[in-house]
Amino acid sequence: MLKWIVEELKLPAPPFWLIGGLLILMCLPLVPLALTARARVSSSQKPRPHIFLDMDKQTKFKAQADSPVFADGRAMRPPVAGTLAWGEKADLPNPDLLAEEDHYFRGYRLEKNAATGGVDTVYYQGFPGRVSVDQAFLSRGQRQFNIYCSPCHGLGGLGDGPIHQRALKINAGSTGWVQPSDVTDAERASRPEGHMFNTITNGIRNMASYGAQISVEDRWAIVAYLRALQMSQDAPASLAGGIE
Amino acid sequence: MSNDQTPSDKFVFPRWANYLLPVIVVMAAGGGAVTPAIVGLAFSANTLNVGYAPVQPVPYSHALHVGELGLDCRYCHTTVEDASFAAIPPTQTCMNCHSGIRSDSSRLEAVFKSNETGEPVQWVKVHDLPDYVYFNHSAHVNKGVSCVSCHGRVDKMAVVQQVKPLSMGWCLDCHRAPEKHLRPLDKVTDLAWEPTPEAGETLENARLRIGREQKKKLLINDEAYMTSCSTCHR
């Protein structure tokens, strides 16, 4: 073909550099293609480039962003100790407002002890008036227990969860690990509901507090589920309220 | 300049220059077709956005904590069901376990330091939408959209990596046909979940069947609402 063109048109053979240059030009598009292919299959430690900034980064603070205004660098402020968030249940059917509040939010009340002159912590028995313990409430408790408590206490609450298994395997006892309690044993079963609630809110001995992770209502739901677990240990299944 | 050159010689192109015309035509036509394709490929969100995996201040591994130890996403990302954002766990959450487990490990140094000083650990944000987009986790998680649809198999990642483009086209693909992605609500954080096909049904069809059931049950909005600009740009 080329030979034919050259002979017909009486053109000289194309110079060597022209052919070379053409070949290189034809290969050039492969470079961005190769770079693209590499970018698609590999990961990068650099954030995406913003070619047109548009309004991608605005001078506002979004949740969990950092801010130079506060000393600890958080734009999102932690709640002030002792305050309630908007939307926390505040309708109080109970005229005995403060006692009901203590029961619901703390699980205990402080009482002056005339004999010693000190202050006693008295845990409430039973559930506060604003929660109704029914099937839906128990199921909610089961769900939240499985998320937050079962890693350590196990699905059955016996203190044999996967984290404890791993801790045994890596001999974490030497670095301060303590076996989680069997929450169904007789001593745990004898605790008042308020005590169990406070255990979740503030932790106990070697167990950390879960008040920051779990809402007040869900903590009561977990307490209800703990009761169901305890009953299922030595009681007929019917007593456990049909929880599997 | 030598004098024996005639003026006509001076301005005559060498004969091989005749090759240039077809070359230029072919190049222009080819380049016109190829260049936009290359630019489109190179600058698509699939190329630019996917694969971002920054180095974090602590070598925290989801593959270990979720994949091996079986922690639920909500143990740490507590707000996903209730808020627009997914909370990155505070240091205290790590200390629930690490006050006793690997409490002598140098890899956890930044966590222990943060625990002492109260300064947060400076985690690097991986998934980052432009600030003019409104996104809401609770709207998705409570309607049966699993984390895996948008974040991939986090439970297999030693380092979190962005695997979806998070572009507008990608959001809309799902908003036009969410039934391909919907699953029972109690399986949202179970990233490995697959539907169990009924007799004679393919996996794809089982997924669609369950998705359609969920779509009806959870009263998912219609396509017009889901693709209206003000749903995401508000």
PDB file of C-alpha atoms in Angstrom, chain B residues 19-102:
ATOM      1  CA  TYR B  19       2.242  12.998   3.994  1.00  0.00           C
ATOM      2  CA  LEU B  20       1.340  15.611   6.570  1.00  0.00           C
ATOM      3  CA  LEU B  21      -2.106  16.346   5.206  1.00  0.00           C
ATOM      4  CA  PRO B  22      -3.612  12.878   5.731  1.00  0.00           C
ATOM      5  CA  VAL B  23      -1.735  12.579   9.018  1.00  0.00           C
ATOM      6  CA  ILE B  24      -3.189  15.812  10.323  1.00  0.00           C
ATOM      7  CA  VAL B  25      -6.694  14.900   9.226  1.00  0.00           C
ATOM      8  CA  VAL B  26      -6.528  11.478  10.850  1.00  0.00           C
ATOM      9  CA  MET B  27      -4.994  12.903  14.025  1.00  0.00           C
ATOM     10  CA  ALA B  28      -7.625  15.627  14.323  1.00  0.00           C
ATOM     11  CA  ALA B  29     -10.493  13.212  13.835  1.00  0.00           C
ATOM     12  CA  GLY B  30      -9.006  10.580  16.129  1.00  0.00           C
ATOM     13  CA  GLY B  31      -7.928  13.066  18.756  1.00  0.00           C
ATOM     14  CA  GLY B  32     -11.343  14.684  18.742  1.00  0.00           C
ATOM     15  CA  ALA B  33     -12.904  11.348  19.553  1.00  0.00           C
ATOM     16  CA  VAL B  34     -10.286  10.033  21.943  1.00  0.00           C
ATOM     17  CA  THR B  35      -9.513  13.139  23.992  1.00  0.00           C
ATOM     18  CA  PRO B  36     -12.988  13.615  25.499  1.00  0.00           C
ATOM     19  CA  ALA B  37     -13.124   9.901  26.273  1.00  0.00           C
ATOM     20  CA  ILE B  38      -9.779  10.046  28.031  1.00  0.00           C
ATOM     21  CA  VAL B  39     -10.644  13.227  29.917  1.00  0.00           C
ATOM     22  CA  GLY B  40     -14.006  11.769  30.896  1.00  0.00           C
ATOM     23  CA  LEU B  41     -12.433   8.599  32.184  1.00  0.00           C
ATOM     24  CA  ALA B  42      -9.596  10.325  33.993  1.00  0.00           C
ATOM     25  CA  PHE B  43     -11.757  12.910  35.737  1.00  0.00           C
ATOM     26  CA  SER B  44     -14.762  10.717  36.563  1.00  0.00           C
ATOM     27  CA  ALA B  45     -15.667  10.276  40.205  1.00  0.00           C
ATOM     28  CA  ASN B  46     -14.848   6.586  39.824  1.00  0.00           C
ATOM     29  CA  THR B  47     -11.224   7.508  39.187  1.00  0.00           C
ATOM     30  CA  LEU B  48     -10.792  10.508  41.461  1.00  0.00           C
ATOM     31  CA  ASN B  49     -12.915   9.685  44.499  1.00  0.00           C
ATOM     32  CA  VAL B  50     -12.639   5.930  44.848  1.00  0.00           C
ATOM     33  CA  GLY B  51      -9.697   4.391  46.662  1.00  0.00           C
ATOM     34  CA  TYR B  52      -8.985   7.121  49.199  1.00  0.00           C
ATOM     35  CA  ALA B  53      -7.441   5.440  52.232  1.00  0.00           C
ATOM     36  CA  PRO B  54      -5.663   7.968  54.451  1.00  0.00           C
ATOM     37  CA  VAL B  55      -3.170   7.006  57.149  1.00  0.00           C
ATOM     38  CA  GLN B  56      -4.899   7.225  60.526  1.00  0.00           C
ATOM     39  CA  PRO B  57      -3.243   8.271  63.803  1.00  0.00           C
ATOM     40  CA  VAL B  58      -4.000   4.810  65.257  1.00  0.00           C
ATOM     41  CA  PRO B  59      -3.725   1.613  63.180  1.00  0.00           C
ATOM     42  CA  TYR B  60      -7.320   0.749  64.053  1.00  0.00           C
ATOM     43  CA  SER B  61      -8.620  -2.199  62.020  1.00  0.00           C
ATOM     44  CA  HIS B  62     -12.272  -2.910  61.225  1.00  0.00           C
ATOM     45  CA  ALA B  63     -11.197  -6.331  59.938  1.00  0.00           C
ATOM     46  CA  LEU B  64     -10.104  -7.207  63.479  1.00  0.00           C
ATOM     47  CA  HIS B  65     -12.800  -5.507  65.564  1.00  0.00           C
ATOM     48  CA  VAL B  66     -15.788  -6.213  63.297  1.00  0.00           C
ATOM     49  CA  GLY B  67     -14.701  -9.142  61.146  1.00  0.00           C
ATOM     50  CA  GLU B  68     -12.962 -11.218  63.824  1.00  0.00           C
ATOM     51  CA  LEU B  69     -14.356  -9.975  67.140  1.00  0.00           C
ATOM     52  CA  GLY B  70     -17.878  -9.455  65.802  1.00  0.00           C
ATOM     53  CA  LEU B  71     -18.589  -5.969  67.168  1.00  0.00           C
ATOM     54  CA  ASP B  72     -21.698  -4.327  65.716  1.00  0.00           C
ATOM     55  CA  CYS B  73     -21.179  -1.036  63.844  1.00  0.00           C
ATOM     56  CA  ARG B  74     -23.506   0.694  66.291  1.00  0.00           C
ATOM     57  CA  TYR B  75     -21.305  -0.163  69.276  1.00  0.00           C
ATOM     58  CA  CYS B  76     -18.980   2.574  68.026  1.00  0.00           C
ATOM     59  CA  HIS B  77     -20.946   4.559  65.419  1.00  0.00           C
ATOM     60  CA  THR B  78     -23.740   5.058  67.946  1.00  0.00           C
ATOM     61  CA  THR B  79     -25.694   7.789  66.157  1.00  0.00           C
ATOM     62  CA  VAL B  80     -26.255   6.193  62.719  1.00  0.00           C
ATOM     63  CA  GLU B  81     -29.880   5.337  63.501  1.00  0.00           C
ATOM     64  CA  ASP B  82     -30.796   8.623  65.136  1.00  0.00           C
ATOM     65  CA  ALA B  83     -28.817  11.379  63.439  1.00  0.00           C
ATOM     66  CA  SER B  84     -27.639  12.605  60.075  1.00  0.00           C
ATOM     67  CA  PHE B  85     -24.015  11.874  60.853  1.00  0.00           C
ATOM     68  CA  ALA B  86     -22.338   8.669  62.027  1.00  0.00           C
ATOM     69  CA  ALA B  87     -20.447   9.365  65.243  1.00  0.00           C
ATOM     70  CA  ILE B  88     -16.769   8.515  65.204  1.00  0.00           C
ATOM     71  CA  PRO B  89     -16.295   6.886  68.629  1.00  0.00           C
ATOM     72  CA  PRO B  90     -14.770   9.005  71.391  1.00  0.00           C
ATOM     73  CA  THR B  91     -11.634   7.766  73.124  1.00  0.00           C
ATOM     74  CA  GLN B  92     -13.708   6.487  76.021  1.00  0.00           C
ATOM     75  CA  THR B  93     -15.297   3.867  73.748  1.00  0.00           C
ATOM     76  CA  CYS B  94     -11.886   2.428  72.932  1.00  0.00           C
ATOM     77  CA  MET B  95     -10.965   2.495  76.608  1.00  0.00           C
ATOM     78  CA  ASN B  96     -14.006   0.338  77.480  1.00  0.00           C
ATOM     79  CA  CYS B  97     -11.867  -2.560  76.326  1.00  0.00           C
ATOM     80  CA  HIS B  98      -8.360  -1.206  75.985  1.00  0.00           C
ATOM     81  CA  SER B  99      -8.030  -0.233  79.635  1.00  0.00           C
ATOM     82  CA  GLY B 100      -7.496  -3.969  80.079  1.00  0.00           C
ATOM     83  CA  ILE B 101      -6.690  -5.345  76.613  1.00  0.00           C
ATOM     84  CA  ARG B 102      -3.338  -4.483  74.970  1.00  0.00           C
TER      85      ARG B 102
END
